[in-house]
Amino acid sequence: GGGNVAKRGAGHVRRAAALPLRVMVLGRALHFVFKVGDRARTARFYRDVLGMTVLRHEEFEEGCKASCNGPYDGNWSKTMVGFGPEDNHFVSELTYNYGVGDYRLGNDFLGITIQSSEAVTNAKKQGWALTEDKDEVFVTEDPGGYKFFLVNKERPKTDPVQKVTLAVSDLQRSINYWSDLLGMKVYERNDAKKRALLGYADDQCKLELQDIGCPVDHGTAYGRIAFSCPSEQLPAIETQMKRENQKILTPLVSLHTPGKATVEVVILADPDGHEICLVGDAAFRELSRMDPNGSKLLDDAIAADKSDEWFAKHRKPKPSA
């Protein structure tokens, strides 16, 4: 009978060797996409309270192929704001749909943490609601109700945006997804507090997963987190997700921006339905170059936006999503 055992063992080894190798994702944290209802007040918050800069602004006449602006077809705009160039800063993408006045928040987005005593001072000076969360960490909200944790320390020389915190319903399952399938390193794990900190590199913004012990509700305000990786890795990541029966919201697609680089994108959803955009790195670096006119383009668009007046004239409230 020994021979059979040996054969079975050998067969077992062969089967194991045939398991496809995991993709070693060479990722870079890029931005978080927020849907904003009040573009003018939101711009004021990012510029005057947080102290960020408008990096680029674009206007679009129809919805995006990768649903960047959510499930809406009409006119919309995209504004990238951050503390520095997108090549080495985690930034916010503010998407504004002209026909939507506000969005219902879920329990999915738990906040962005920024180290900047300047932002704390700005908020106090401008009478922006601030509460001390814990020692020298203040919590505030942007006009849409999205939370920001402001660490009252001098802005670091590197990116002041430290982490994005998302709610999950099963911490281990989420760690398996982000670490095993998307190749993130687990920096910290605290089982007592049911949270973990993950990231692609020490000098990048981290992703914090917080188990909330109940289903994650994305509301209509749900955002999306974006990462880049070498574009040649995108098909392999997509294949891996299919094999693992994970959700692919938008299969690999090329997005054309007139006069700019064409980027390859695949949109995934994690086990709790958080949307994840993966984009080819080289083309995105070209696409995301800072536009010195970005701030003026945003201000001009805000000044030209007559959507509030149109709804007021027609005695209708601006629709909520």
Short mmCIF file of C-alpha atoms in Angstrom, two decimals, residues 63-169:
data_model
loop_
_atom_site.label_atom_id
_atom_site.label_comp_id
_atom_site.label_asym_id
_atom_site.label_seq_id
_atom_site.Cartn_x
_atom_site.Cartn_y
_atom_site.Cartn_z
CA GLY A 63 -21.55 60.26 -18.07
CA CYS A 64 -18.26 58.37 -17.81
CA LYS A 65 -17.70 54.90 -19.31
CA ALA A 66 -16.33 53.74 -15.97
CA SER A 67 -19.14 55.50 -14.01
CA CYS A 68 -16.63 57.87 -12.35
CA ASN A 69 -19.47 60.28 -11.59
CA GLY A 70 -21.87 57.57 -10.41
CA PRO A 71 -24.85 56.25 -12.39
CA TYR A 72 -25.69 59.61 -13.97
CA ASP A 73 -25.86 60.59 -17.63
CA GLY A 74 -25.90 64.39 -17.63
CA ASN A 75 -23.37 67.19 -17.33
CA TRP A 76 -20.81 66.69 -14.59
CA SER A 77 -17.40 67.92 -13.55
CA LYS A 78 -14.30 66.45 -11.96
CA THR A 79 -11.93 68.42 -9.75
CA MET A 80 -8.71 66.96 -8.34
CA VAL A 81 -7.52 68.64 -5.13
CA GLY A 82 -4.52 67.78 -3.00
CA PHE A 83 -1.41 68.98 -1.16
CA GLY A 84 0.83 68.46 -4.17
CA PRO A 85 1.24 66.67 -7.51
CA GLU A 86 -0.66 63.42 -8.00
CA ASP A 87 2.61 61.57 -8.68
CA ASN A 88 3.40 61.54 -4.96
CA HIS A 89 0.29 62.74 -3.12
CA PHE A 90 -3.01 61.06 -2.31
CA VAL A 91 -5.69 63.47 -3.51
CA SER A 92 -9.47 63.87 -3.60
CA GLU A 93 -11.51 63.67 -6.79
CA LEU A 94 -14.64 65.78 -6.40
CA THR A 95 -17.33 64.74 -8.86
CA TYR A 96 -20.25 67.09 -9.25
CA ASN A 97 -23.42 66.17 -11.15
CA TYR A 98 -25.19 69.38 -12.21
CA GLY A 99 -28.66 68.01 -11.56
CA VAL A 100 -28.07 66.58 -8.08
CA GLY A 101 -28.21 68.68 -4.91
CA ASP A 102 -27.23 66.10 -2.31
CA TYR A 103 -26.53 62.42 -1.70
CA ARG A 104 -27.54 60.06 1.07
CA LEU A 105 -24.57 59.06 3.21
CA GLY A 106 -24.16 55.42 4.21
CA ASN A 107 -21.90 53.99 6.93
CA ASP A 108 -19.22 52.96 4.41
CA PHE A 109 -16.80 55.90 4.49
CA LEU A 110 -15.36 56.54 7.95
CA GLY A 111 -12.94 59.35 7.18
CA ILE A 112 -9.65 60.65 5.84
CA THR A 113 -6.84 61.48 8.30
CA ILE A 114 -4.66 64.50 7.54
CA GLN A 115 -1.68 65.75 9.57
CA SER A 116 -1.85 69.54 9.50
CA SER A 117 -1.99 71.98 12.40
CA GLU A 118 -2.64 74.62 9.72
CA ALA A 119 -5.94 72.95 8.81
CA VAL A 120 -6.94 72.90 12.51
CA THR A 121 -6.14 76.63 12.80
CA ASN A 122 -8.01 77.41 9.54
CA ALA A 123 -11.10 75.53 10.74
CA LYS A 124 -11.11 77.38 14.08
CA LYS A 125 -10.58 80.78 12.41
CA GLN A 126 -13.37 80.19 9.92
CA GLY A 127 -15.80 78.85 12.47
CA TRP A 128 -15.90 75.40 10.88
CA ALA A 129 -17.42 72.83 13.29
CA LEU A 130 -14.55 70.97 15.01
CA THR A 131 -14.67 68.45 17.83
CA GLU A 132 -11.66 66.97 19.60
CA ASP A 133 -11.80 63.25 18.90
CA LYS A 134 -8.80 62.29 20.99
CA ASP A 135 -5.65 64.03 22.12
CA GLU A 136 -4.68 66.54 19.41
CA VAL A 137 -6.91 64.90 16.78
CA PHE A 138 -9.89 66.95 15.65
CA VAL A 139 -12.79 65.74 13.58
CA THR A 140 -14.65 67.91 11.09
CA GLU A 141 -16.95 67.35 8.14
CA ASP A 142 -16.98 68.73 4.63
CA PRO A 143 -20.26 70.24 3.33
CA GLY A 144 -21.42 66.82 2.14
CA GLY A 145 -20.97 65.27 5.59
CA TYR A 146 -17.77 63.32 4.81
CA LYS A 147 -15.51 63.07 7.88
CA PHE A 148 -11.96 64.38 8.13
CA PHE A 149 -9.63 63.70 11.06
CA LEU A 150 -7.11 66.51 11.49
CA VAL A 151 -3.96 65.67 13.44
CA ASN A 152 -2.78 68.87 15.12
CA LYS A 153 0.89 68.54 14.16
CA GLU A 154 3.02 70.36 11.63
CA ARG A 155 2.46 69.22 8.05
CA PRO A 156 5.08 66.64 7.11
CA LYS A 157 7.44 67.30 4.19
CA THR A 158 5.85 64.30 2.47
CA ASP A 159 2.10 63.91 1.87
CA PRO A 160 -0.01 65.08 4.87
CA VAL A 161 -2.81 62.65 3.88
CA GLN A 162 -2.12 59.69 6.16
CA LYS A 163 -4.97 57.23 5.71
CA VAL A 164 -8.46 56.56 4.38
CA THR A 165 -10.74 54.58 6.70
CA LEU A 166 -13.43 52.32 5.23
CA ALA A 167 -16.03 50.24 7.06
CA VAL A 168 -16.06 46.46 6.64
CA SER A 169 -18.35 43.77 8.02
#
